[in-house]
Short mmCIF file of C-alpha atoms in Angstrom, two decimals:
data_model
loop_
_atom_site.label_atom_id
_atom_site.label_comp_id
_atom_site.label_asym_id
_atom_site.label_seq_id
_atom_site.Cartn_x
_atom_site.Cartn_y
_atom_site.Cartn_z
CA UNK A 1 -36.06 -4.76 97.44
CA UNK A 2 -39.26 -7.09 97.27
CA UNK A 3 -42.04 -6.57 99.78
CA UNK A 4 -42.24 -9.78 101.40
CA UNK A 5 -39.45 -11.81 102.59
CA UNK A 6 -37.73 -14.75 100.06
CA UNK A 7 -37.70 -16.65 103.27
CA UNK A 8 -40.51 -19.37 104.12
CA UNK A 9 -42.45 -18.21 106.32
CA UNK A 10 -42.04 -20.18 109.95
CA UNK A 11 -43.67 -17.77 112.56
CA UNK A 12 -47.09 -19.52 112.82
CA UNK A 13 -45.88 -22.88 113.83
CA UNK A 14 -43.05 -20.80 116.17
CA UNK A 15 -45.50 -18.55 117.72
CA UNK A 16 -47.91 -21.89 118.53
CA UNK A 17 -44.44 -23.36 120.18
CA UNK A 18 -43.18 -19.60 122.21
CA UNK A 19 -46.94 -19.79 123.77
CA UNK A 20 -46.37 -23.33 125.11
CA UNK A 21 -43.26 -22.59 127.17
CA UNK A 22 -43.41 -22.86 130.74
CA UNK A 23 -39.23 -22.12 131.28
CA UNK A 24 -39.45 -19.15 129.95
CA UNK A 25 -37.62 -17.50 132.91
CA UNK A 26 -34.91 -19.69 132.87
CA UNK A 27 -34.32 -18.96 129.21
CA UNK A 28 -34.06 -16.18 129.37
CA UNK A 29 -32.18 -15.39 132.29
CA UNK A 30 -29.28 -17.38 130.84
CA UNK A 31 -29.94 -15.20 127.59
CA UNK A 32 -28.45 -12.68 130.24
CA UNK A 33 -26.31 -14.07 131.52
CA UNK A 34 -24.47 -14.82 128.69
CA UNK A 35 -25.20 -11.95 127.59
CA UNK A 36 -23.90 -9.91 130.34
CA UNK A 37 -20.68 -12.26 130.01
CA UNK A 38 -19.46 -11.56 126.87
CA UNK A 39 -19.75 -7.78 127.26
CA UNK A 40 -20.32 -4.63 129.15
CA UNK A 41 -23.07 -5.67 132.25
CA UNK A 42 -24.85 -2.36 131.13
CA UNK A 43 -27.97 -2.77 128.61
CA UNK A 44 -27.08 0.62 127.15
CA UNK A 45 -23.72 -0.16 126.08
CA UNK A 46 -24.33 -4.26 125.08
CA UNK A 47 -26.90 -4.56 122.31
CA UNK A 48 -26.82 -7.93 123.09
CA UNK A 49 -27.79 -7.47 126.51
CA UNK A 50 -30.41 -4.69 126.22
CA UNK A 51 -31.92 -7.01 123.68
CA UNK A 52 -32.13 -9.55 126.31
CA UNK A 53 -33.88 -7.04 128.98
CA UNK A 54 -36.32 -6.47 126.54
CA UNK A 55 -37.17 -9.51 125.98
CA UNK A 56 -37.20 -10.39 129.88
CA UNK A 57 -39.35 -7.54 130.25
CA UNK A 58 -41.58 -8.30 127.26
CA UNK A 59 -42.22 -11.73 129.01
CA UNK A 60 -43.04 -10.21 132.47
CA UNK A 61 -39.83 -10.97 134.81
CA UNK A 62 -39.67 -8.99 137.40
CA UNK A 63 -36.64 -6.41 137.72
CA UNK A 64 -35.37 -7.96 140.33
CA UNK A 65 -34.74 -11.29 138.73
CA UNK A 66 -33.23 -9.61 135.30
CA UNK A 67 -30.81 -7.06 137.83
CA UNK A 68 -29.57 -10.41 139.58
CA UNK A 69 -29.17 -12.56 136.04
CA UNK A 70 -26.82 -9.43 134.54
CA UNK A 71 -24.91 -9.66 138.15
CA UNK A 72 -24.63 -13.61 137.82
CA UNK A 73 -23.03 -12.84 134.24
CA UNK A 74 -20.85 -9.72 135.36
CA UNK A 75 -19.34 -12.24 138.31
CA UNK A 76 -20.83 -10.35 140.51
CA UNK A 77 -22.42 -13.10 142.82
CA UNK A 78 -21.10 -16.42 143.45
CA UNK A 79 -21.51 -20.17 141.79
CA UNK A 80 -21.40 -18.75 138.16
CA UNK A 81 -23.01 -21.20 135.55
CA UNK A 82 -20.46 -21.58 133.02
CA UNK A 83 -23.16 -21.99 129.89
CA UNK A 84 -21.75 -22.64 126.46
CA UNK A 85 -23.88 -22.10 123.65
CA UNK A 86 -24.28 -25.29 121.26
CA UNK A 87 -26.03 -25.67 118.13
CA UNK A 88 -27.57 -29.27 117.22
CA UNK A 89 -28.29 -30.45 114.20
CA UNK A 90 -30.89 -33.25 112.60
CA UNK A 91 -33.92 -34.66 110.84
CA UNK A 92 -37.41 -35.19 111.87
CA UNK A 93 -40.07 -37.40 110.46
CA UNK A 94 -39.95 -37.37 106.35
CA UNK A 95 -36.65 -35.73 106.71
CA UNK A 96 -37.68 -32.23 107.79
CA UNK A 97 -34.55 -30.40 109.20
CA UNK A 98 -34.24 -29.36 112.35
CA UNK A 99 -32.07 -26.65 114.14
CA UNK A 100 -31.66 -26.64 117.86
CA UNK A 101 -29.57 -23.83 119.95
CA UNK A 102 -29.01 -24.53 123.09
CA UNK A 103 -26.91 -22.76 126.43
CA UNK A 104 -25.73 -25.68 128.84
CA UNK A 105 -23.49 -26.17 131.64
CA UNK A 106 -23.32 -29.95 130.50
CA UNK A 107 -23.38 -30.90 126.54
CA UNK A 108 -23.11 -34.55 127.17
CA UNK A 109 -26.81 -33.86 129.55
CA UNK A 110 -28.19 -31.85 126.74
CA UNK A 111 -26.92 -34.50 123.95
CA UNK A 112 -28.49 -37.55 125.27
CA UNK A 113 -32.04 -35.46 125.91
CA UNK A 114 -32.14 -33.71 122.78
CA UNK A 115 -31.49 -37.71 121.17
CA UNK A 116 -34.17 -38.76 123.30
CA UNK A 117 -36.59 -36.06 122.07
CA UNK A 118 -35.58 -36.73 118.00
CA UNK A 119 -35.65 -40.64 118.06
CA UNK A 120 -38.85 -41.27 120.77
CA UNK A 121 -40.86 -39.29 117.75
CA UNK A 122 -39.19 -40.51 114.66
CA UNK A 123 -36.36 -38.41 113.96
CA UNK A 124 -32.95 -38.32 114.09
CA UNK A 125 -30.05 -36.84 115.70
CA UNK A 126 -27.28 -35.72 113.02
CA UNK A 127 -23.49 -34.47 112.72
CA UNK A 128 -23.07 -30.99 112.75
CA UNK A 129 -23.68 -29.61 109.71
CA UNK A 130 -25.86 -32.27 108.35
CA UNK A 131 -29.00 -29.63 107.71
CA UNK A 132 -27.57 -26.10 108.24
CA UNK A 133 -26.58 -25.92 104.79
CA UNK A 134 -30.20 -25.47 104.38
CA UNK A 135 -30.62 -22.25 106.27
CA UNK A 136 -29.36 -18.95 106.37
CA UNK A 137 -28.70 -17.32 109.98
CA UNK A 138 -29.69 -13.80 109.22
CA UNK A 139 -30.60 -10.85 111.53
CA UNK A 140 -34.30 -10.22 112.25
CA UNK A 141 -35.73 -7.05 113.66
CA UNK A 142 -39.68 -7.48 114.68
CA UNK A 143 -41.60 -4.33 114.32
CA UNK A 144 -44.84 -3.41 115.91
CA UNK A 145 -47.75 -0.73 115.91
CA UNK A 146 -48.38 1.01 112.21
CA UNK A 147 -46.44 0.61 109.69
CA UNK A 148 -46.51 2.56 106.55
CA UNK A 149 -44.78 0.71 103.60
CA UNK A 150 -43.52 2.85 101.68
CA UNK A 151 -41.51 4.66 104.67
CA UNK A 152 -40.17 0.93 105.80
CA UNK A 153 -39.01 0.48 101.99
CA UNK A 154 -36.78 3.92 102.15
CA UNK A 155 -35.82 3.43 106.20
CA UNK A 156 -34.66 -0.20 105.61
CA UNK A 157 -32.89 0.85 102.64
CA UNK A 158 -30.95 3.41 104.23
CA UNK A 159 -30.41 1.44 107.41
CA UNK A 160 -28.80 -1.61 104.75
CA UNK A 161 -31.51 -3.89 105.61
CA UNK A 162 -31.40 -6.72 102.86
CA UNK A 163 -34.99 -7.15 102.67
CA UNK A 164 -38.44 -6.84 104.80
CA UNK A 165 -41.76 -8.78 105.12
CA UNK A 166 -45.31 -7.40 106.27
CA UNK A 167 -47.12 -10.04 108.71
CA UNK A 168 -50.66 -10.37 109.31
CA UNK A 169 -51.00 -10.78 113.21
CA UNK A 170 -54.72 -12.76 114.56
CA UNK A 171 -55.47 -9.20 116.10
CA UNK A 172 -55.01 -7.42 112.43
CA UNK A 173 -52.63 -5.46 113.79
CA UNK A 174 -49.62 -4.32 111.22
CA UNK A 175 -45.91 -5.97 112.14
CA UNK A 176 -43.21 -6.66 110.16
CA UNK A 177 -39.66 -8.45 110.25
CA UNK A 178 -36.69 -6.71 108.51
CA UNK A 179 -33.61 -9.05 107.67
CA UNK A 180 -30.08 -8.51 107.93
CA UNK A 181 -26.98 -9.51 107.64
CA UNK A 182 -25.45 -11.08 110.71
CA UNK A 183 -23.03 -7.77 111.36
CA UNK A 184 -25.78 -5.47 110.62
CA UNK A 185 -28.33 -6.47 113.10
CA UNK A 186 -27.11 -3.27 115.45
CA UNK A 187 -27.21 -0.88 113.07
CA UNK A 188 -30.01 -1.53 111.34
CA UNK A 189 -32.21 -1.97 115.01
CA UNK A 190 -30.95 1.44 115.96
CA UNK A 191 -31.93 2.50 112.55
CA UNK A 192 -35.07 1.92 112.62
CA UNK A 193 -35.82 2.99 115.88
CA UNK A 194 -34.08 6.30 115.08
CA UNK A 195 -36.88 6.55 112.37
CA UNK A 196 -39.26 6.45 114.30
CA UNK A 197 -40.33 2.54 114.16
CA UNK A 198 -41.53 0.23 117.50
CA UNK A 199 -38.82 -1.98 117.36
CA UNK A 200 -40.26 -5.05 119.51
CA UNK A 201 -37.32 -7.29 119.44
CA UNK A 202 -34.05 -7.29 117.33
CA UNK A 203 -32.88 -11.15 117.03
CA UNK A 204 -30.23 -13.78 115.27
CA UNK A 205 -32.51 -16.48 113.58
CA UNK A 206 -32.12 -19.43 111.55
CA UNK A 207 -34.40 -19.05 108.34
CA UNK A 208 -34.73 -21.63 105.84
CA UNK A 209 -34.03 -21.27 102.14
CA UNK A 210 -37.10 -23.74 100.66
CA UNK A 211 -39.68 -25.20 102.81
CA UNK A 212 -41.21 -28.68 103.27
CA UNK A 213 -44.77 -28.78 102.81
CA UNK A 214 -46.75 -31.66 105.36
CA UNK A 215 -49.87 -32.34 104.38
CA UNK A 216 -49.96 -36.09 106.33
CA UNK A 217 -52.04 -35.82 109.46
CA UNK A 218 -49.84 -38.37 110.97
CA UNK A 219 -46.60 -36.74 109.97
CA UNK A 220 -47.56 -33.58 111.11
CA UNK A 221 -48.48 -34.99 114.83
CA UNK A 222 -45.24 -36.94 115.13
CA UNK A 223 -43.56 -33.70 114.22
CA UNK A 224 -45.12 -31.39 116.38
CA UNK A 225 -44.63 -33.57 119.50
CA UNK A 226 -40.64 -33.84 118.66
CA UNK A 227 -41.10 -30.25 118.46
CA UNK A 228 -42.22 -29.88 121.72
CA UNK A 229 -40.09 -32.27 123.28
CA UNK A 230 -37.23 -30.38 121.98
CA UNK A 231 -38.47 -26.93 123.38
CA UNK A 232 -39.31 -28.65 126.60
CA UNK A 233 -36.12 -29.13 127.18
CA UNK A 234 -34.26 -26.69 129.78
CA UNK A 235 -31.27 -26.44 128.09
CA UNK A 236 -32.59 -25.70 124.62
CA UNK A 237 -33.18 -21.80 123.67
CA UNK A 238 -34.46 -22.16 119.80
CA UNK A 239 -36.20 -24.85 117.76
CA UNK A 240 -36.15 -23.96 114.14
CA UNK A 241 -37.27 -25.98 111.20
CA UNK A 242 -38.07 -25.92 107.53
CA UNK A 243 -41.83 -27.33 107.40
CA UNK A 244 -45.07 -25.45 106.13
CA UNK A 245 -48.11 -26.62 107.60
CA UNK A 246 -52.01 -25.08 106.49
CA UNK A 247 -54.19 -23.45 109.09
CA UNK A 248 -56.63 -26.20 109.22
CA UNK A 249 -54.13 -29.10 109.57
CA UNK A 250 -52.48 -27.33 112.07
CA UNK A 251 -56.03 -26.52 113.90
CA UNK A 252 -57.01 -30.07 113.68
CA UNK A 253 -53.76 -31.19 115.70
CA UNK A 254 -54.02 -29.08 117.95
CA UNK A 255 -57.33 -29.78 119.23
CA UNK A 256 -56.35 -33.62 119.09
CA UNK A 257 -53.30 -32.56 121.44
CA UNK A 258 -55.15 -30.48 123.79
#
């Protein structure tokens, strides 16, 4: 098993995107609810749903909000949301791919908006299937506090992991992802944890199999407005895509945008 990941690495343009959200709540509440849906309204017996908590809690919802989300899902109070997850596919300037999940109560709402968002910034809004090809969804487990290699070689080994990658976070503190297959997520979370890792967040993600490098100032800004447009929206969840960006191009936007 290599040390690093095969997959390009996406986190610094998705971290810059996570730390613009203002609907965070509502995400993931209907994470939750879902959640909380499609199994057992108990965290401790729906890896799904304790997955979910976490992350509510992670974010700062209160208890009461995430106790009355898992109720909403269980049926437990009235005028349920019947959410549907969707996945939408297309192409952004220079033909990056794009990957958007979304949970709505209305697709045809959530289609027109997530058209609006593509073609107002010079993408495109494609069949289903058009750019998925392109990724692989995989299981990723995010590990915090230190982390010895060696011991996350043997542990994610033993847990079936297919492969790991060491990150270096702004505050030099050591994190990793692990990867998975799709049906080994579980296992390999409670794995990990049982050997004595900080498991921060255990995840489905789309990862892309070759990147697209931007190196066009222009490019770059039309793309990182249709990528906030799309993560604006309230119905969309994820925004994943396959371009690299450098530090300083991605600096130099972001001053011009803020």
């Amino acid at each position: 098993m290599a040390g690093h990941s095969k997959w390009a690495n996406i986190k610094r343009h998705k971290a810059r995107v996570d730390a613009a959200k203002s609907k965070v709540f509502t995400q993931i509440s209907r994470e939750i609810i879902v959640a909380a849906r499609q199994g057992l309204p108990d965290p401790e017996a729906n890896f799904q749903l304790r997955n979910a908590v976490a992350k509510a809690k992670a974010a700062g919802i209160p208890n009461d909000n995430i106790d009355r989300a898992i109720a909403k899902g269980a049926g437990n109070l009235g005028g349920e949301d019947d959410y549907e997850a969707i996945r939408y596919e297309g192409y952004g300037p220079g033909g990056v791919a794009v990957l958007i999940e979304a949970l709505t109560d209305n697709r045809n709402r959530t289609a027109a908006d997530i058209r609006v968002a593509f073609s107002k910034n010079g993408g495109n809004l494609g069949e289903t299937g058009c750019v998925s090809w392109m990724f692989a969804h995989k299981g990723v487990i995010s590990l915090g506090g230190e982390i010895e290699e060696d011991h996350l070689l043997e542990a994610s080994l033993d847990a079936g992991a297919e492969s790991y990658e060491l990150l270096e976070l702004e505050d030099d503190a050591p994190a990793a992802e692990v990867y998975t297959a799709l049906e080994d997520l579980e296992q390999v979370s409670n794995h990990l944890e049982a050997a004595g890792f900080e498991v921060q967040q255990a995840e489905l993600r789309w990862l892309p199999g070759n990147s697209l490098e931007v190196s066009d100032e222009e490019q770059g800004r039309s793309l990182l407005k249709m990528m906030d447009a799309l993560e604006d929206l309230d119905d969309v969840q994820s925004v994943t895509s396959n371009f690299e960006m450098s530090d300083e191009l991605m600096d130099r936007l972001s001053l011009v945008n803020h």
